[in-house]
mmCIF file of C-alpha atoms and ligand atoms in Angstrom:
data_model
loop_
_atom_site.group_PDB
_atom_site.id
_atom_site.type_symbol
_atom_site.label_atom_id
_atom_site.label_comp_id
_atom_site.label_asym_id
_atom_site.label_seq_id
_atom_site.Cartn_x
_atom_site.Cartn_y
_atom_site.Cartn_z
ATOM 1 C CA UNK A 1 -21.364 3.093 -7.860
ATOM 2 C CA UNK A 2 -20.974 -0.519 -8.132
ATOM 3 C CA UNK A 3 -21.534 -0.856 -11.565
ATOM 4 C CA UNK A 4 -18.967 1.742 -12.350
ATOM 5 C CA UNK A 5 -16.301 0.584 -10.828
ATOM 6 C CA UNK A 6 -16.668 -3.021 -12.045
ATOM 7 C CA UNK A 7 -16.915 -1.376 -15.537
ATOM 8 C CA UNK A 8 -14.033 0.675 -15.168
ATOM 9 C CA UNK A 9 -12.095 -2.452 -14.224
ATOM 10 C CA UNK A 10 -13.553 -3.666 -17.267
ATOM 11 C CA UNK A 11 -12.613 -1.264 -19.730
ATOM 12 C CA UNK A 12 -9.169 -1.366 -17.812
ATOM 13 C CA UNK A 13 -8.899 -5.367 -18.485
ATOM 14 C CA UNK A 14 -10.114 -4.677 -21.825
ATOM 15 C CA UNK A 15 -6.942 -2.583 -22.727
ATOM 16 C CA UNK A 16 -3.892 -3.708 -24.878
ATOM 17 C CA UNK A 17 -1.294 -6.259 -23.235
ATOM 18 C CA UNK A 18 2.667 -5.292 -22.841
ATOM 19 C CA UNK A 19 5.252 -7.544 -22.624
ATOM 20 C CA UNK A 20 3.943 -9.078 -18.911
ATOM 21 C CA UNK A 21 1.607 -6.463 -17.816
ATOM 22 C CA UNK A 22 -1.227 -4.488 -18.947
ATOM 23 C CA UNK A 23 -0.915 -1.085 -20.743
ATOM 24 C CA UNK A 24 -3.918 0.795 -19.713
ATOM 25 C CA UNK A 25 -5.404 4.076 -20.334
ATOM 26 C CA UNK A 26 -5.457 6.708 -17.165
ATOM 27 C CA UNK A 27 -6.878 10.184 -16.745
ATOM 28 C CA UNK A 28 -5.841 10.124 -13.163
ATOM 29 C CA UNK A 29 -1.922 11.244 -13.837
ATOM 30 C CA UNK A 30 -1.872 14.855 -12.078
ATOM 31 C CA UNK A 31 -5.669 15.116 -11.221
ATOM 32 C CA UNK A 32 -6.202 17.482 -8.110
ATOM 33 C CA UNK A 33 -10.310 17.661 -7.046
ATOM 34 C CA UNK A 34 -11.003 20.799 -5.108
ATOM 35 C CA UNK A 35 -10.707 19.494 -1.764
ATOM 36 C CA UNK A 36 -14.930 18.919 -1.136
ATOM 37 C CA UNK A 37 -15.300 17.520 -4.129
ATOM 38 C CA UNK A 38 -12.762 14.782 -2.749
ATOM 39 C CA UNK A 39 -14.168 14.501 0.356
ATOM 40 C CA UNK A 40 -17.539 13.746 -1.090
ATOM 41 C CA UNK A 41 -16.387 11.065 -3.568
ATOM 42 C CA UNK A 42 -14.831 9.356 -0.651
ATOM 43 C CA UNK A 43 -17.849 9.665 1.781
ATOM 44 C CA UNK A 44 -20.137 8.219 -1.110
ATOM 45 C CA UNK A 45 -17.777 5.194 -2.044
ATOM 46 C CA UNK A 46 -17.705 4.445 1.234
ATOM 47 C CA UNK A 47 -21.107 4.101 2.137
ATOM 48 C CA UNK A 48 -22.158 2.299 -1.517
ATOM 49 C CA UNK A 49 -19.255 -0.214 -1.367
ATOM 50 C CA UNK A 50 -19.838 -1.879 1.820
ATOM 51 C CA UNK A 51 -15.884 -2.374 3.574
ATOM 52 C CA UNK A 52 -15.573 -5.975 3.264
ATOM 53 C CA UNK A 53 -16.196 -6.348 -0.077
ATOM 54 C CA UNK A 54 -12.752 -7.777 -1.500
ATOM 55 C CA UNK A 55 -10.968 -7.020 -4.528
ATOM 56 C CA UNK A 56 -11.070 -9.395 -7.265
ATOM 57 C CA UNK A 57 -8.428 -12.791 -6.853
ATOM 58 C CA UNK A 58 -7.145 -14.545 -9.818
ATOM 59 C CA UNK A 59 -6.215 -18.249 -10.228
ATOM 60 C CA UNK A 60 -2.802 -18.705 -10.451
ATOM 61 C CA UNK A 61 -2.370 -18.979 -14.249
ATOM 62 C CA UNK A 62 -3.302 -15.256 -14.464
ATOM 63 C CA UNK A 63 -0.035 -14.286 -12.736
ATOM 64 C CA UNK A 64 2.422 -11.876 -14.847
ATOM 65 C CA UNK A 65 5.525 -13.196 -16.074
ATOM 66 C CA UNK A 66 6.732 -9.863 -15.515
ATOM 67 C CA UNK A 67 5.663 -8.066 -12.670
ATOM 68 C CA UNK A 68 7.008 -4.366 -13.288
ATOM 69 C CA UNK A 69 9.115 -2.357 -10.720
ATOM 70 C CA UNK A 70 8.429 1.109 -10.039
ATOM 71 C CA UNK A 71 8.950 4.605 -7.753
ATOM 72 C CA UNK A 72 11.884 2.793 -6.199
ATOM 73 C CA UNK A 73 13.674 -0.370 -7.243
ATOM 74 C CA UNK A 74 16.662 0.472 -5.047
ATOM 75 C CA UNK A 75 17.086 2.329 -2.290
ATOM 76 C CA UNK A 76 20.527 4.077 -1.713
ATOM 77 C CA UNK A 77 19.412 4.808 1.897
ATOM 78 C CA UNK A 78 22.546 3.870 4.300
ATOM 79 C CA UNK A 79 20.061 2.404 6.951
ATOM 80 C CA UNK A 80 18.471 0.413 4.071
ATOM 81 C CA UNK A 81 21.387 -0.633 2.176
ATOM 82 C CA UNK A 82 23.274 -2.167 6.210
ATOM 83 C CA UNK A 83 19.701 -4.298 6.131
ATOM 84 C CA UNK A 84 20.215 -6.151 2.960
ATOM 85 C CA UNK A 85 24.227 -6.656 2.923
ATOM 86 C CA UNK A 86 22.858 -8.784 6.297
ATOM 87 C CA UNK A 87 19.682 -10.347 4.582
ATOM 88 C CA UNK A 88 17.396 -8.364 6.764
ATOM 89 C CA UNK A 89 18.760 -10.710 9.527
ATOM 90 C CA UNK A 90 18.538 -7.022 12.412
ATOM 91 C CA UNK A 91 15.396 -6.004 10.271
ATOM 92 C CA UNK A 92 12.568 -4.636 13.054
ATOM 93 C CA UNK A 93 9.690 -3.229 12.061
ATOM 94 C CA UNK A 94 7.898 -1.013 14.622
ATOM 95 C CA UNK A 95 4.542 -0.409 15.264
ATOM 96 C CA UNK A 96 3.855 2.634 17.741
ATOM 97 C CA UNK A 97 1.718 5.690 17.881
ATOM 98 C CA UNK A 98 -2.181 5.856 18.960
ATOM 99 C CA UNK A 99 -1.540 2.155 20.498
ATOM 100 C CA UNK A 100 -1.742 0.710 24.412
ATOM 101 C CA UNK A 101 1.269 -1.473 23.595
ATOM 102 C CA UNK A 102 3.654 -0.522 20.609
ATOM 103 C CA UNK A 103 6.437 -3.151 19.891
ATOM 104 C CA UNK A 104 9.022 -4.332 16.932
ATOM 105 C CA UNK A 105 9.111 -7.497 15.243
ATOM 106 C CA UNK A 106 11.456 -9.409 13.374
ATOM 107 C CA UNK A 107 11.006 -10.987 9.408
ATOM 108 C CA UNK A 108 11.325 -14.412 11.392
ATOM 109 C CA UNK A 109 8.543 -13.561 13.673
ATOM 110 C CA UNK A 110 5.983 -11.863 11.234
ATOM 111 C CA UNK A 111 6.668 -15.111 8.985
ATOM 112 C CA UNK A 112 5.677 -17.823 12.279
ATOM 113 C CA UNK A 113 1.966 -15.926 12.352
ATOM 114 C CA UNK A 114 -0.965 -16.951 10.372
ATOM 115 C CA UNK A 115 -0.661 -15.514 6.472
ATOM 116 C CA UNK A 116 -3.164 -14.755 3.997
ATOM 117 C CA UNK A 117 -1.845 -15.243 0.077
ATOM 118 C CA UNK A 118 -3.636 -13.486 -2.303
ATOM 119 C CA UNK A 119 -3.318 -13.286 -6.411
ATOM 120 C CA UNK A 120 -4.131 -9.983 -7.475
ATOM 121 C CA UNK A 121 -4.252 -7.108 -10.285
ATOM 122 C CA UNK A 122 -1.855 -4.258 -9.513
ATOM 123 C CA UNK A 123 -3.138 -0.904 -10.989
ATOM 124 C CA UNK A 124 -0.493 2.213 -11.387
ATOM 125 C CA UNK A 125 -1.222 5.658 -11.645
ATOM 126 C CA UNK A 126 0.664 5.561 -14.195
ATOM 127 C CA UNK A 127 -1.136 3.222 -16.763
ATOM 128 C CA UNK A 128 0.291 0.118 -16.364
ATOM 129 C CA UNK A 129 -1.433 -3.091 -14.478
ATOM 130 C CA UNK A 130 0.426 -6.403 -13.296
ATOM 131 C CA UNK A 131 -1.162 -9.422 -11.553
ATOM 132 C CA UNK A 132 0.942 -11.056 -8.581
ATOM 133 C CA UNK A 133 0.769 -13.653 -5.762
ATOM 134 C CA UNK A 134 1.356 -11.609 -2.288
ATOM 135 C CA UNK A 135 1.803 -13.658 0.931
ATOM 136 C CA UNK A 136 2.146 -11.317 4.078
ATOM 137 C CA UNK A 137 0.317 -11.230 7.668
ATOM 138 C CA UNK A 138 -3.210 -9.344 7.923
ATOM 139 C CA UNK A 139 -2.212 -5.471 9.156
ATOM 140 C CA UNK A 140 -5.595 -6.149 11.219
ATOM 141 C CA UNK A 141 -3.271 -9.032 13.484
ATOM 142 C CA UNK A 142 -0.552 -6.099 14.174
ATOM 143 C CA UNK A 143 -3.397 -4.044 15.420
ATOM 144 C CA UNK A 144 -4.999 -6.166 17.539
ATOM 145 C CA UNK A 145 -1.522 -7.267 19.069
ATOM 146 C CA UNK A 146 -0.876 -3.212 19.541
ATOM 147 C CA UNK A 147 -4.587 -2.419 21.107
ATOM 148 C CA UNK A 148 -5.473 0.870 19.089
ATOM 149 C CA UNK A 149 -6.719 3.995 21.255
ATOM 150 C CA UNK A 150 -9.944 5.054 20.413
ATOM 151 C CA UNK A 151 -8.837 8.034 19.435
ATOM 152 C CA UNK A 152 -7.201 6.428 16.398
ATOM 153 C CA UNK A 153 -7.846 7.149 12.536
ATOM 154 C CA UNK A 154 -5.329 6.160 10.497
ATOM 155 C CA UNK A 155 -2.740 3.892 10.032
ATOM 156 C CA UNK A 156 0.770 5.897 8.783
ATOM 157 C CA UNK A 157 3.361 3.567 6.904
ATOM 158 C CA UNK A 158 7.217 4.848 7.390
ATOM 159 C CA UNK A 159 9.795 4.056 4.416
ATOM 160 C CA UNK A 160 13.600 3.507 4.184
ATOM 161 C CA UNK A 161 14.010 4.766 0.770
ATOM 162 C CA UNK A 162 14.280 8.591 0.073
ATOM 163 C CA UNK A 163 12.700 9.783 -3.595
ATOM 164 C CA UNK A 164 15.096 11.846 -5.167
ATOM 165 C CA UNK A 165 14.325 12.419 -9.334
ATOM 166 C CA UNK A 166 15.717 15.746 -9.396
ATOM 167 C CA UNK A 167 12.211 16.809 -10.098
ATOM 168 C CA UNK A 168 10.572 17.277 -6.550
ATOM 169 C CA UNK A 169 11.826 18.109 -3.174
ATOM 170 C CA UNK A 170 13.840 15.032 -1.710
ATOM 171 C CA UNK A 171 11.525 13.394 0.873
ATOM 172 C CA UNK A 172 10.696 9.858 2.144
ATOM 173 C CA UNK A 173 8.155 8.198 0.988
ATOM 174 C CA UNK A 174 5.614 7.320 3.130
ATOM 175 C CA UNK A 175 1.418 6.818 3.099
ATOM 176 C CA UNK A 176 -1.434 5.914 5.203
ATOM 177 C CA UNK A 177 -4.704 4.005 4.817
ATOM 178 C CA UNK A 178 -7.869 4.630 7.075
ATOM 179 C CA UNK A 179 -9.096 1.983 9.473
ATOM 180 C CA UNK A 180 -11.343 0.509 7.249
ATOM 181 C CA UNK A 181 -8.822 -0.455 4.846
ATOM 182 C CA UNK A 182 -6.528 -1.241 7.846
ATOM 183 C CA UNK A 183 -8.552 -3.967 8.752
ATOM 184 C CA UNK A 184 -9.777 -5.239 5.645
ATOM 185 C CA UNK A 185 -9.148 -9.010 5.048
ATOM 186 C CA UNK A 186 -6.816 -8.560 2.014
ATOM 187 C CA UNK A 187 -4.736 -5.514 3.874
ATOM 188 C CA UNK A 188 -1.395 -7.667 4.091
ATOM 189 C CA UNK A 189 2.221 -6.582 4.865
ATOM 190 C CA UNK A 190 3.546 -8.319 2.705
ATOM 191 C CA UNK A 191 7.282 -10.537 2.758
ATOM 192 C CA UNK A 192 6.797 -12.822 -0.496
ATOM 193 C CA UNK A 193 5.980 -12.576 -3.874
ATOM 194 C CA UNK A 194 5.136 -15.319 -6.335
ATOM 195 C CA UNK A 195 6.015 -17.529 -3.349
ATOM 196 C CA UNK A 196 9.269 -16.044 -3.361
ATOM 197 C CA UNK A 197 11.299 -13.240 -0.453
ATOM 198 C CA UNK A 198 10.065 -10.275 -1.608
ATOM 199 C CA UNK A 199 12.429 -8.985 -4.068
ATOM 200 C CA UNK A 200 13.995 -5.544 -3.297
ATOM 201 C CA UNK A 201 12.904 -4.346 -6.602
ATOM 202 C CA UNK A 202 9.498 -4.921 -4.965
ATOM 203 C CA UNK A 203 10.501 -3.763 -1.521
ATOM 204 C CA UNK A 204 11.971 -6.010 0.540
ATOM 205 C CA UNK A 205 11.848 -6.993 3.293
ATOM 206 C CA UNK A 206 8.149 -6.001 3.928
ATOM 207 C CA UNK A 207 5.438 -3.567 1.807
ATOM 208 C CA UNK A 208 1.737 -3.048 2.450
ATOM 209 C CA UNK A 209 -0.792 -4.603 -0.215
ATOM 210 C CA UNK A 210 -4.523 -2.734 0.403
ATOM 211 C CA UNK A 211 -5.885 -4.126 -2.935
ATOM 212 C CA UNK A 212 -8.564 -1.660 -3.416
ATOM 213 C CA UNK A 213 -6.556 0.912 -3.855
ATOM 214 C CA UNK A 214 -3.799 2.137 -6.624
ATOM 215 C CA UNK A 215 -0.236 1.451 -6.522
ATOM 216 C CA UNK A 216 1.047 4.365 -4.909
ATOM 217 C CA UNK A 217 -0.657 3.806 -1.645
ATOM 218 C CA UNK A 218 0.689 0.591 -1.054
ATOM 219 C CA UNK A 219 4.553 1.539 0.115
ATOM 220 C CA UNK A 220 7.224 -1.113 -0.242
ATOM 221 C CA UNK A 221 10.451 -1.158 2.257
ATOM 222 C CA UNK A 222 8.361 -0.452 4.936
ATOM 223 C CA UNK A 223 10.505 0.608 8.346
ATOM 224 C CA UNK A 224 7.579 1.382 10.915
ATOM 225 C CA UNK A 225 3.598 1.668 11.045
ATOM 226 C CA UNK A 226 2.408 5.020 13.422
ATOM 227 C CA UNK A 227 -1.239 4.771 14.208
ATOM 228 C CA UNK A 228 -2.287 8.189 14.104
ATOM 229 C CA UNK A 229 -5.770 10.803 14.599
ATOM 230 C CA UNK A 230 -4.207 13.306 11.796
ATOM 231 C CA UNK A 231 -1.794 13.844 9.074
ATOM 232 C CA UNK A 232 -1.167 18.003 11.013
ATOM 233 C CA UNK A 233 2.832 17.662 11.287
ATOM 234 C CA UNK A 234 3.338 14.378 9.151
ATOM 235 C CA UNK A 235 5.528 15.444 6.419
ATOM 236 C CA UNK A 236 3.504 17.601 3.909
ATOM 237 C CA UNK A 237 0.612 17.104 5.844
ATOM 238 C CA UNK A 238 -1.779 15.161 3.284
ATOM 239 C CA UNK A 239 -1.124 11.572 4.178
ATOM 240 C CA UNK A 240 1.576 10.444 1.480
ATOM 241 C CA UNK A 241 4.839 10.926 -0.319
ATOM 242 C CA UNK A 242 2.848 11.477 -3.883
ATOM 243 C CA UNK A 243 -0.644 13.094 -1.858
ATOM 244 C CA UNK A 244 1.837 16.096 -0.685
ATOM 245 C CA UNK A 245 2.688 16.127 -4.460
ATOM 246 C CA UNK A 246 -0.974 16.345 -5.419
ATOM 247 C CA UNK A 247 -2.326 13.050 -5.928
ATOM 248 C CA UNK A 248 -5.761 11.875 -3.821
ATOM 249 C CA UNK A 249 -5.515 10.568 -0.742
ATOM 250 C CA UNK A 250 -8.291 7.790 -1.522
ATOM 251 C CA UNK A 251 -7.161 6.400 -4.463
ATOM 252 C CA UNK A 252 -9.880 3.340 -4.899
ATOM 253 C CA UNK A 253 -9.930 1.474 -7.975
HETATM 254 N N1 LIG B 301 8.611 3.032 -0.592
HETATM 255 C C1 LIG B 301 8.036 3.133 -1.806
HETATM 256 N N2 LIG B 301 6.865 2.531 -2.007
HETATM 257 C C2 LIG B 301 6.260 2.617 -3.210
HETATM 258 C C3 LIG B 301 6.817 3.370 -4.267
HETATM 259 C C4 LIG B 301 8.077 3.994 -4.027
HETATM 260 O O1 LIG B 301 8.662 4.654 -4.908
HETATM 261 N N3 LIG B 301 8.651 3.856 -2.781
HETATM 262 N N4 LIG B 301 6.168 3.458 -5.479
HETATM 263 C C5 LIG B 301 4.722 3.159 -5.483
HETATM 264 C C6 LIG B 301 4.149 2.982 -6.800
HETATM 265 S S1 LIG B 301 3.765 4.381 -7.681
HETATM 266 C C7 LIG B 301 3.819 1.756 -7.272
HETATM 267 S S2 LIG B 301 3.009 1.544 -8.752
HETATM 268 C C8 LIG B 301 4.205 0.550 -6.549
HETATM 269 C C9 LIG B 301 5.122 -0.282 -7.422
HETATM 270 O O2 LIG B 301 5.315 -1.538 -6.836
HETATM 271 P P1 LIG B 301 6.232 -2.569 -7.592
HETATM 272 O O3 LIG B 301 7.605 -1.979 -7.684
HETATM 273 O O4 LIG B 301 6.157 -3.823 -6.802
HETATM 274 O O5 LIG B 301 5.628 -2.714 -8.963
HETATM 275 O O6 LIG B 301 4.874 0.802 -5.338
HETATM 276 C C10 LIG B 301 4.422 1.926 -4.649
HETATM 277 N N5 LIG B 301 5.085 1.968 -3.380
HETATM 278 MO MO1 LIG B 302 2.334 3.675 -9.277
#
């Protein structure tokens, strides 16, 4: 299992280069498993790719003069749209659910605790690749401060921004990673990019990075985290904005 992921990352590095970012092949655009067969690709990458294993950093001469935006670049939401004409300044993001001690905290407090900065390659669904510098606090420091119930499975991230493409059923996005991605070392919410505010184009004020996955599980303008046992009653009921529209829940790289 090892050896094909690193040569799919290969054969995805090998592919031609577009004004900043990578144009790669994909044969995941629309793929639906039968659900099993999902289920069984999951269970198997998780027990041949040990959890801490990180994703692969980059030095930072690798980073993409353009990073490309994408899904949503900006939000129209009212709530959303108050936050930035005050620079985030009454910003609060709220952690709650499956926890002993749920709480909100400010851009100015999630900036005073320890950070992680990672360079890394971002992989769409889509085709497309782009390699950035991401400085955010560890999810896993949130959790700990919140004392998860045992009880507890996933992790569900809550959006401002509403998709609306004319194509799909308006909804807000949202997603969810398990609790081994949760606490993963490179799991960061993350407030800068390039060692710059995040940009709203890339979701200010706050978006998850979980590095082993693909783009679409790691939601930008990020308005509270639930800690949950189930998806039953969450939306569509498969664990994301694009997973209700038929994309895999795991998404790993
Ligand atoms: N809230 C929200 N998060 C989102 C999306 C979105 O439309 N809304 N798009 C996803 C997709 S498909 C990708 S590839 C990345 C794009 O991140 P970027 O704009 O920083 O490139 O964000 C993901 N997170
Ligand atoms: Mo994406």
């Amino acid at each position: 299992m090892r050896r094909i992921a690193i040569d799919r990352r290969g054969f995805l590095l090998g592919a031609l280069a577009l004004g900043g970012c990578s144009r790669v092949a994909s044969s995941r655009v629309g793929q639906t498993s039968l659900q099993a067969g999902e289920d069984a690709t999951h269970f198997v990458q998780r027990l041949l790719l040990r959890p801490q294993n990180l994703a692969r950093e980059y030095s930072a001469s690798a980073v993409s003069a353009i990073f490309k935006p994408n899904g949503s670049t900006d939000p129209q939401d009212a709530t959303y749209k108050a936050l930035v004409a005050d620079q985030f300044a009454a910003y609060r993001l709220k952690v709650g659910g499956l926890v002993e001690h749920p709480f909100e905290i400010s851009l100015d407090e999630l900036r005073a605790l320890p950070a992680r900065t990672q360079i890394t390659r971002h992989d769409c669904v889509e085709g497309w690749s782009c390699i950035g510098q991401w400085t955010g606090v560890p999810l896993r420091a949130l959790l700990e401060r919140a004392q998860i119930k045992p009880q507890a499975r996933y992790v569900v991230f809550r959006c401002f921004d509403t998709m609306d493409d004319g194509s799909l059923t308006p909804a807000r996005y949202y997603e969810s990673v398990d609790l081994v991605d949760a606490f993963h070392a490179q799991t960061i919410l993350a407030y800068a990019m390039n060692g710059a505010p995040l940009p709203v184009a890339h979701g200010a004020p706050l978006r998850l990075r979980v590095e082993r996955q693909l783009g679409y599980k790691m939601p930008k303008y990020l308005s509270s985290l639930e800690v949950v046992d189930s998806f039953a009653g969450i939306d569509g009921g498969r664990g994301g904005y694009w997973e209700d529209n038929g994309y895999d829940w795991y998404a790993g790289l």
